[in-house]
Every structure is written in structure tokens, then in C-alpha cells.
PDB file of C-alpha atoms in Angstrom:
ATOM      1  CA  MET K   1      64.848  96.733  81.024  1.00  0.00           C
ATOM      2  CA  ARG K   2      67.432  99.315  80.049  1.00  0.00           C
ATOM      3  CA  PHE K   3      69.099 101.913  82.482  1.00  0.00           C
ATOM      4  CA  THR K   4      71.011 105.085  81.287  1.00  0.00           C
ATOM      5  CA  LYS K   5      75.061 104.787  82.867  1.00  0.00           C
ATOM      6  CA  GLY K   6      74.444 106.080  86.483  1.00  0.00           C
ATOM      7  CA  ALA K   7      70.954 105.798  86.498  1.00  0.00           C
ATOM      8  CA  LEU K   8      69.596 105.678  90.158  1.00  0.00           C
ATOM      9  CA  LEU K   9      66.410 103.987  91.325  1.00  0.00           C
ATOM     10  CA  ALA K  10      65.166 104.043  94.446  1.00  0.00           C
ATOM     11  CA  VAL K  11      61.807 103.191  96.405  1.00  0.00           C
ATOM     12  CA  SER K  12      60.370 105.283  99.489  1.00  0.00           C
ATOM     13  CA  ILE K  13      58.176 103.432 102.014  1.00  0.00           C
ATOM     14  CA  ARG K  14      56.326 105.797 104.457  1.00  0.00           C
ATOM     15  CA  LEU K  15      56.254 104.342 107.617  1.00  0.00           C
ATOM     16  CA  ASN K  16      53.254 103.109 109.240  1.00  0.00           C
ATOM     17  CA  MET K  17      53.046 104.220 112.813  1.00  0.00           C
ATOM     18  CA  ALA K  18      51.148 101.673 114.312  1.00  0.00           C
ATOM     19  CA  THR K  19      52.429  98.811 112.896  1.00  0.00           C
ATOM     20  CA  VAL K  20      56.216 100.174 113.726  1.00  0.00           C
ATOM     21  CA  ALA K  21      54.973 100.652 116.993  1.00  0.00           C
ATOM     22  CA  GLU K  22      53.228  97.229 116.803  1.00  0.00           C
ATOM     23  CA  LEU K  23      56.717  95.568 115.790  1.00  0.00           C
ATOM     24  CA  VAL K  24      59.130  97.514 117.914  1.00  0.00           C
ATOM     25  CA  THR K  25      56.750  95.904 120.916  1.00  0.00           C
ATOM     26  CA  MET K  26      57.625  92.232 118.945  1.00  0.00           C
ATOM     27  CA  VAL K  27      61.583  92.412 118.455  1.00  0.00           C
ATOM     28  CA  GLY K  28      62.696  92.216 121.910  1.00  0.00           C
ATOM     29  CA  HIS K  29      66.210  93.794 121.133  1.00  0.00           C
ATOM     30  CA  GLY K  30      65.794  96.191 124.145  1.00  0.00           C
ATOM     31  CA  GLU K  31      65.700  99.647 125.054  1.00  0.00           C
ATOM     32  CA  ALA K  32      67.495 102.247 122.498  1.00  0.00           C
ATOM     33  CA  ARG K  33      70.721 103.524 123.615  1.00  0.00           C
ATOM     34  CA  SER K  34      72.126 106.641 123.957  1.00  0.00           C
ATOM     35  CA  ASN K  35      74.775 105.800 121.142  1.00  0.00           C
ATOM     36  CA  ASP K  36      72.924 105.040 118.583  1.00  0.00           C
ATOM     37  CA  SER K  37      71.832 108.932 117.354  1.00  0.00           C
ATOM     38  CA  PRO K  38      68.577 108.975 115.121  1.00  0.00           C
ATOM     39  CA  GLN K  39      69.991 110.386 111.746  1.00  0.00           C
ATOM     40  CA  CYS K  40      67.939 111.970 108.703  1.00  0.00           C
ATOM     41  CA  MET K  41      69.590 109.065 106.077  1.00  0.00           C
ATOM     42  CA  PHE K  42      71.360 105.905 106.940  1.00  0.00           C
ATOM     43  CA  SER K  43      72.915 103.996 104.645  1.00  0.00           C
ATOM     44  CA  THR K  44      73.426 100.319 105.078  1.00  0.00           C
ATOM     45  CA  PRO K  45      74.368  96.989 103.021  1.00  0.00           C
ATOM     46  CA  LEU K  46      71.730  95.651 101.459  1.00  0.00           C
ATOM     47  CA  LYS K  47      71.012  92.318 102.472  1.00  0.00           C
ATOM     48  CA  MET K  48      69.491  89.619 100.589  1.00  0.00           C
ATOM     49  CA  THR K  49      66.661  89.161 102.549  1.00  0.00           C
ATOM     50  CA  MET K  50      65.170  93.108 103.097  1.00  0.00           C
ATOM     51  CA  ALA K  51      66.362  92.752  98.776  1.00  0.00           C
ATOM     52  CA  ASN K  52      63.776  90.018  98.339  1.00  0.00           C
ATOM     53  CA  ALA K  53      61.211  91.797 100.420  1.00  0.00           C
ATOM     54  CA  THR K  54      62.177  94.674  97.813  1.00  0.00           C
ATOM     55  CA  VAL K  55      61.535  92.774  94.734  1.00  0.00           C
ATOM     56  CA  ARG K  56      58.268  90.635  96.179  1.00  0.00           C
ATOM     57  CA  LEU K  57      56.971  94.327  96.690  1.00  0.00           C
ATOM     58  CA  LEU K  58      57.957  95.673  93.169  1.00  0.00           C
ATOM     59  CA  GLU K  59      56.500  92.454  92.067  1.00  0.00           C
ATOM     60  CA  ALA K  60      52.947  92.482  93.460  1.00  0.00           C
ATOM     61  CA  LEU K  61      52.579  96.552  92.947  1.00  0.00           C
ATOM     62  CA  ARG K  62      52.540  95.751  89.565  1.00  0.00           C
ATOM     63  CA  SER K  63      48.929  94.205  89.527  1.00  0.00           C
ATOM     64  CA  PRO K  64      46.135  95.885  91.096  1.00  0.00           C
ATOM     65  CA  GLU K  65      44.696  92.762  93.132  1.00  0.00           C
ATOM     66  CA  GLU K  66      48.184  91.717  94.149  1.00  0.00           C
ATOM     67  CA  ALA K  67      49.215  95.254  95.696  1.00  0.00           C
ATOM     68  CA  GLN K  68      45.560  95.220  97.278  1.00  0.00           C
ATOM     69  CA  VAL K  69      45.926  91.849  98.782  1.00  0.00           C
ATOM     70  CA  LEU K  70      50.157  91.456  99.076  1.00  0.00           C
ATOM     71  CA  ALA K  71      51.634  94.536  99.192  1.00  0.00           C
ATOM     72  CA  PRO K  72      50.598  95.392 102.846  1.00  0.00           C
ATOM     73  CA  SER K  73      51.900  92.180 104.346  1.00  0.00           C
ATOM     74  CA  ILE K  74      54.997  93.143 102.372  1.00  0.00           C
ATOM     75  CA  VAL K  75      55.673  96.413 103.482  1.00  0.00           C
ATOM     76  CA  ARG K  76      55.224  95.083 107.299  1.00  0.00           C
ATOM     77  CA  GLU K  77      58.067  92.827 106.270  1.00  0.00           C
ATOM     78  CA  ILE K  78      60.253  95.492 105.356  1.00  0.00           C
ATOM     79  CA  CYS K  79      59.636  97.439 108.392  1.00  0.00           C
ATOM     80  CA  TYR K  80      60.484  94.178 110.321  1.00  0.00           C
ATOM     81  CA  ARG K  81      64.102  93.821 108.874  1.00  0.00           C
ATOM     82  CA  VAL K  82      64.661  97.587 108.782  1.00  0.00           C
ATOM     83  CA  LEU K  83      63.998  96.972 112.901  1.00  0.00           C
ATOM     84  CA  VAL K  84      65.678  93.974 113.595  1.00  0.00           C
ATOM     85  CA  ASP K  85      69.059  95.390 111.159  1.00  0.00           C
ATOM     86  CA  GLU K  86      71.931  97.783 111.575  1.00  0.00           C
ATOM     87  CA  GLN K  87      69.843 100.809 111.815  1.00  0.00           C
ATOM     88  CA  GLY K  88      66.974  99.409 113.887  1.00  0.00           C
ATOM     89  CA  GLY K  89      68.350 101.238 117.013  1.00  0.00           C
ATOM     90  CA  ALA K  90      68.601 104.301 115.507  1.00  0.00           C
ATOM     91  CA  VAL K  91      64.984 104.081 114.326  1.00  0.00           C
ATOM     92  CA  ARG K  92      64.746 102.895 118.012  1.00  0.00           C
ATOM     93  CA  THR K  93      66.011 106.217 119.276  1.00  0.00           C
ATOM     94  CA  ALA K  94      63.937 108.570 116.824  1.00  0.00           C
ATOM     95  CA  LEU K  95      61.085 107.087 117.771  1.00  0.00           C
ATOM     96  CA  ALA K  96      61.638 107.307 121.693  1.00  0.00           C
ATOM     97  CA  GLN K  97      62.173 110.872 121.285  1.00  0.00           C
ATOM     98  CA  GLN K  98      58.771 110.764 119.695  1.00  0.00           C
ATOM     99  CA  GLY K  99      56.983 111.918 123.840  1.00  0.00           C
ATOM    100  CA  GLN K 100      55.248 108.640 124.526  1.00  0.00           C
ATOM    101  CA  PHE K 101      55.327 106.524 121.310  1.00  0.00           C
ATOM    102  CA  GLY K 102      56.548 104.052 124.072  1.00  0.00           C
ATOM    103  CA  ARG K 103      53.550 103.644 126.028  1.00  0.00           C
ATOM    104  CA  ILE K 104      51.126 103.772 123.181  1.00  0.00           C
ATOM    105  CA  ALA K 105      53.144 100.811 121.241  1.00  0.00           C
ATOM    106  CA  LYS K 106      52.595  98.878 124.592  1.00  0.00           C
ATOM    107  CA  ALA K 107      48.448  99.709 124.179  1.00  0.00           C
ATOM    108  CA  LEU K 108      48.364  98.645 120.698  1.00  0.00           C
ATOM    109  CA  ASN K 109      50.281  95.276 121.651  1.00  0.00           C
ATOM    110  CA  ARG K 110      47.479  94.779 123.953  1.00  0.00           C
ATOM    111  CA  ILE K 111      44.805  95.585 121.368  1.00  0.00           C
ATOM    112  CA  HIS K 112      46.633  92.780 119.372  1.00  0.00           C
ATOM    113  CA  ALA K 113      46.805  90.533 121.276  1.00  0.00           C
ATOM    114  CA  ASP K 114      43.518  90.537 122.931  1.00  0.00           C
ATOM    115  CA  PHE K 115      41.446  92.384 119.895  1.00  0.00           C
ATOM    116  CA  ALA K 116      38.788  89.042 120.833  1.00  0.00           C
ATOM    117  CA  GLU K 117      38.719  90.270 124.430  1.00  0.00           C
ATOM    118  CA  PRO K 118      35.984  93.145 126.121  1.00  0.00           C
ATOM    119  CA  LEU K 119      38.307  96.055 125.781  1.00  0.00           C
ATOM    120  CA  GLU K 120      37.776  99.512 127.175  1.00  0.00           C
ATOM    121  CA  VAL K 121      39.603 102.689 126.162  1.00  0.00           C
ATOM    122  CA  GLY K 122      39.837 103.728 130.132  1.00  0.00           C
ATOM    123  CA  ARG K 123      41.591 100.236 130.858  1.00  0.00           C
ATOM    124  CA  LEU K 124      44.100 100.886 128.157  1.00  0.00           C
ATOM    125  CA  ALA K 125      45.006 104.141 129.593  1.00  0.00           C
ATOM    126  CA  ASN K 126      45.532 103.000 132.795  1.00  0.00           C
ATOM    127  CA  GLU K 127      47.965  99.862 131.929  1.00  0.00           C
ATOM    128  CA  VAL K 128      49.750 102.441 130.179  1.00  0.00           C
ATOM    129  CA  GLY K 129      49.886 105.041 132.950  1.00  0.00           C
ATOM    130  CA  MET K 130      48.134 107.752 131.058  1.00  0.00           C
ATOM    131  CA  SER K 131      44.949 109.805 131.893  1.00  0.00           C
ATOM    132  CA  THR K 132      42.156 108.558 129.314  1.00  0.00           C
ATOM    133  CA  SER K 133      42.343 112.219 127.481  1.00  0.00           C
ATOM    134  CA  VAL K 134      45.974 112.257 127.230  1.00  0.00           C
ATOM    135  CA  PHE K 135      45.810 108.782 125.913  1.00  0.00           C
ATOM    136  CA  HIS K 136      43.437 109.612 123.148  1.00  0.00           C
ATOM    137  CA  VAL K 137      46.055 112.503 121.903  1.00  0.00           C
ATOM    138  CA  HIS K 138      49.035 110.017 122.214  1.00  0.00           C
ATOM    139  CA  PHE K 139      47.449 107.145 120.715  1.00  0.00           C
ATOM    140  CA  LYS K 140      46.112 109.154 117.339  1.00  0.00           C
ATOM    141  CA  ALA K 141      49.404 111.154 117.136  1.00  0.00           C
ATOM    142  CA  VAL K 142      50.881 107.829 116.638  1.00  0.00           C
ATOM    143  CA  THR K 143      48.344 106.066 114.839  1.00  0.00           C
ATOM    144  CA  GLN K 144      46.055 109.109 113.226  1.00  0.00           C
ATOM    145  CA  THR K 145      43.000 107.199 114.761  1.00  0.00           C
ATOM    146  CA  SER K 146      40.885 106.855 117.959  1.00  0.00           C
ATOM    147  CA  PRO K 147      41.852 103.945 120.459  1.00  0.00           C
ATOM    148  CA  LEU K 148      37.945 102.815 119.780  1.00  0.00           C
ATOM    149  CA  GLN K 149      38.195 102.925 115.783  1.00  0.00           C
ATOM    150  CA  TYR K 150      41.656 101.187 116.205  1.00  0.00           C
ATOM    151  CA  ILE K 151      40.170  97.958 117.844  1.00  0.00           C
ATOM    152  CA  LYS K 152      37.475  98.270 115.418  1.00  0.00           C
ATOM    153  CA  SER K 153      39.485  98.342 112.733  1.00  0.00           C
ATOM    154  CA  THR K 154      41.419  95.103 113.763  1.00  0.00           C
ATOM    155  CA  ARG K 155      38.563  93.121 114.865  1.00  0.00           C
ATOM    156  CA  LEU K 156      37.890  93.790 111.009  1.00  0.00           C
ATOM    157  CA  HIS K 157      40.629  92.535 109.470  1.00  0.00           C
ATOM    158  CA  HIS K 158      41.041  89.942 111.323  1.00  0.00           C
ATOM    159  CA  ALA K 159      37.202  88.920 110.762  1.00  0.00           C
ATOM    160  CA  ARG K 160      37.730  89.046 106.753  1.00  0.00           C
ATOM    161  CA  MET K 161      40.938  87.043 106.835  1.00  0.00           C
ATOM    162  CA  MET K 162      39.151  84.320 109.326  1.00  0.00           C
ATOM    163  CA  MET K 163      36.116  84.764 106.770  1.00  0.00           C
ATOM    164  CA  ILE K 164      38.596  83.958 103.998  1.00  0.00           C
ATOM    165  CA  ARG K 165      40.941  81.403 104.743  1.00  0.00           C
ATOM    166  CA  ASP K 166      38.466  79.362 107.427  1.00  0.00           C
ATOM    167  CA  GLY K 167      35.146  79.718 105.947  1.00  0.00           C
ATOM    168  CA  LEU K 168      33.779  81.163 108.529  1.00  0.00           C
ATOM    169  CA  PRO K 169      29.890  82.371 108.431  1.00  0.00           C
ATOM    170  CA  ALA K 170      29.774  86.176 109.776  1.00  0.00           C
ATOM    171  CA  ALA K 171      27.897  84.937 112.474  1.00  0.00           C
ATOM    172  CA  ALA K 172      30.393  82.938 113.963  1.00  0.00           C
ATOM    173  CA  THR K 173      33.643  85.257 112.821  1.00  0.00           C
ATOM    174  CA  ALA K 174      31.644  88.275 114.933  1.00  0.00           C
ATOM    175  CA  MET K 175      31.488  85.891 118.173  1.00  0.00           C
ATOM    176  CA  ARG K 176      35.080  85.286 117.258  1.00  0.00           C
ATOM    177  CA  VAL K 177      36.535  89.215 116.974  1.00  0.00           C
ATOM    178  CA  GLY K 178      34.712  90.598 119.846  1.00  0.00           C
ATOM    179  CA  TYR K 179      31.651  91.551 118.594  1.00  0.00           C
ATOM    180  CA  GLU K 180      28.349  90.990 120.782  1.00  0.00           C
ATOM    181  CA  SER K 181      25.993  91.174 117.824  1.00  0.00           C
ATOM    182  CA  PRO K 182      25.943  89.819 114.217  1.00  0.00           C
ATOM    183  CA  SER K 183      23.918  92.392 113.210  1.00  0.00           C
ATOM    184  CA  GLN K 184      25.915  95.394 114.468  1.00  0.00           C
ATOM    185  CA  PHE K 185      29.382  93.186 112.696  1.00  0.00           C
ATOM    186  CA  SER K 186      27.994  93.097 109.684  1.00  0.00           C
ATOM    187  CA  ARG K 187      26.506  96.846 109.414  1.00  0.00           C
ATOM    188  CA  GLU K 188      30.253  97.904 110.635  1.00  0.00           C
ATOM    189  CA  PHE K 189      31.820  95.434 107.877  1.00  0.00           C
ATOM    190  CA  LYS K 190      29.890  97.056 105.413  1.00  0.00           C
ATOM    191  CA  ARG K 191      30.976 100.662 106.054  1.00  0.00           C
ATOM    192  CA  PHE K 192      34.580  99.548 106.727  1.00  0.00           C
ATOM    193  CA  PHE K 193      34.894  97.748 103.875  1.00  0.00           C
ATOM    194  CA  GLY K 194      32.070  99.462 101.609  1.00  0.00           C
ATOM    195  CA  ARG K 195      30.565  96.186 101.183  1.00  0.00           C
ATOM    196  CA  PRO K 196      28.381  92.672 103.259  1.00  0.00           C
ATOM    197  CA  PRO K 197      30.597  90.135 104.479  1.00  0.00           C
ATOM    198  CA  GLY K 198      29.494  87.607 101.923  1.00  0.00           C
ATOM    199  CA  GLU K 199      30.533  89.875  99.201  1.00  0.00           C
ATOM    200  CA  GLU K 200      33.650  90.973 100.161  1.00  0.00           C
ATOM    201  CA  VAL K 201      34.548  87.487 100.806  1.00  0.00           C
ATOM    202  CA  ARG K 202      33.466  86.198  97.689  1.00  0.00           C
ATOM    203  CA  GLU K 203      35.102  89.000  95.650  1.00  0.00           C
ATOM    204  CA  MET K 204      38.618  88.154  98.165  1.00  0.00           C
ATOM    205  CA  LYS K 205      38.417  84.710  97.004  1.00  0.00           C
ATOM    206  CA  ALA K 206      38.416  85.138  93.691  1.00  0.00           C
ATOM    207  CA  LEU K 207      41.059  87.488  93.565  1.00  0.00           C
ATOM    208  CA  LEU K 208      43.107  84.881  95.519  1.00  0.00           C
ATOM    209  CA  THR K 209      42.759  82.057  92.895  1.00  0.00           C
ATOM    210  CA  LEU K 210      44.892  84.174  90.291  1.00  0.00           C
ATOM    211  CA  LEU K 211      47.695  83.908  93.363  1.00  0.00           C
ATOM    212  CA  PRO K 212      50.265  81.212  93.092  1.00  0.00           C
ATOM    213  CA  PRO K 213      50.121  78.946  96.627  1.00  0.00           C
ATOM    214  CA  GLU K 214      53.169  80.081  98.143  1.00  0.00           C
ATOM    215  CA  ARG K 215      51.624  83.713  97.725  1.00  0.00           C
ATOM    216  CA  ILE K 216      48.766  83.045  99.646  1.00  0.00           C
ATOM    217  CA  GLU K 217      50.556  81.807 102.272  1.00  0.00           C
ATOM    218  CA  ALA K 218      52.669  84.564 102.586  1.00  0.00           C
ATOM    219  CA  LEU K 219      49.172  86.562 103.699  1.00  0.00           C
ATOM    220  CA  ALA K 220      48.689  88.251 106.771  1.00  0.00           C
ATOM    221  CA  VAL K 221      46.207  90.853 108.305  1.00  0.00           C
ATOM    222  CA  PRO K 222      47.091  93.961 107.417  1.00  0.00           C
ATOM    223  CA  HIS K 223      47.503  96.590 110.047  1.00  0.00           C
TER     224      HIS K 223
END
């Protein structure tokens, strides 16, 4: 590939706020400091870890199959590297100024940690010190979806990965991700992914056979 002199090449990634909220609760770098002022643009030297992730993302985007299977986990990695790098404090400060972001981040972390357990929206709201109605408003502002839909999406994504990686049947998987009824699981799975569990797993396994082993190992639940 040839570039003209002075050409500027850039990659722009629109952050998924739900993913960022979850990562903020996991990175363990403490509260944002007052001197970490949020900025509309922040420039730092490109580290090899970030460069490597960016190259892998661009390579994945060349293939529709790899874009579907691999890109979400690579974007999540890039978000993580932003949060733990030099600009992470400024990013967390900007997020802290977004109303109840910290409380919603705590609820998201609880959902991802205990997705297979019974999760009641009222209890989640109480755990983060909000009324149920206020919790709904702020949760949707961060995730663009309702708490119940987010819980369902998290369970279904984990279920699909379990069936692909571990070869579990749909009925057993349903129980592992918190469904009491296998038939309800199958209905909601088809509504969410557009195909019944068995068909979706066969299609995804066919795609995975086209990928090198090291890329399959990098797969994560996209959310």
C-alpha cells in the first residue's frame, strides 16, 4: 500500500458506554482525580500493546466473518488499554461527570458477575442507592437499553459462547445462564440472534474453523 506524502491515517472508535462502565469497575485504578481534566482531544505516544490491538482490529475488519466474531473482543481490549494508559484518568473524570454513571457501572458489574443468578431490577436499584424508576432512567442513558433487556442480552451472549466452546446442548446451557425454562430460552435466543440455538451454533462453528487457533483463543463474550 502506498501513501501520499503527509497523509494522515486514523481509526475512530465509538465507545459502547456499557462496556466502558463495566471496565471502569474492573481496572482498579481508583477514583478520578480533580487534576485529571476531561478534554475533547488527548494525545499520547502510541504504545506497542495499543498498536498491536489496532492492527488486529484492522485485519479482522477485512473479513466479514472475522469482523463479526473477533472485532467486538478487540474493541473491548482497546477500551481497556485506553482506561489503564496515561489518558485513563481524564476519561474516568469525564465519565464521573455524567450523572449517575458510577452507580450504573456498579450495577453492570453485578450483572456480569452474577448473570446466572436471579437478578431483580428492584434489588439492583436498591444496591446502588436508587429508586427503581430513577435506576431505569439512568441505566438506559448509559446502555441505551432497559435493565431487563441488558440482563437478557448478557445471558444469551454467554449461552452462545458456552454452546460453541463447550459443546453444551441448549437445555443444559439454559440452566447455566439463569433460565428456568429451556423452551423460553430457545424462543428468546431465536428472537435475539435470528436463528434457533442449534442453527446459530453450527453457523458460528463453521466460521471459527476458518480462523487460526490463536484468534479463537482471543474470543470473548461481546457486550
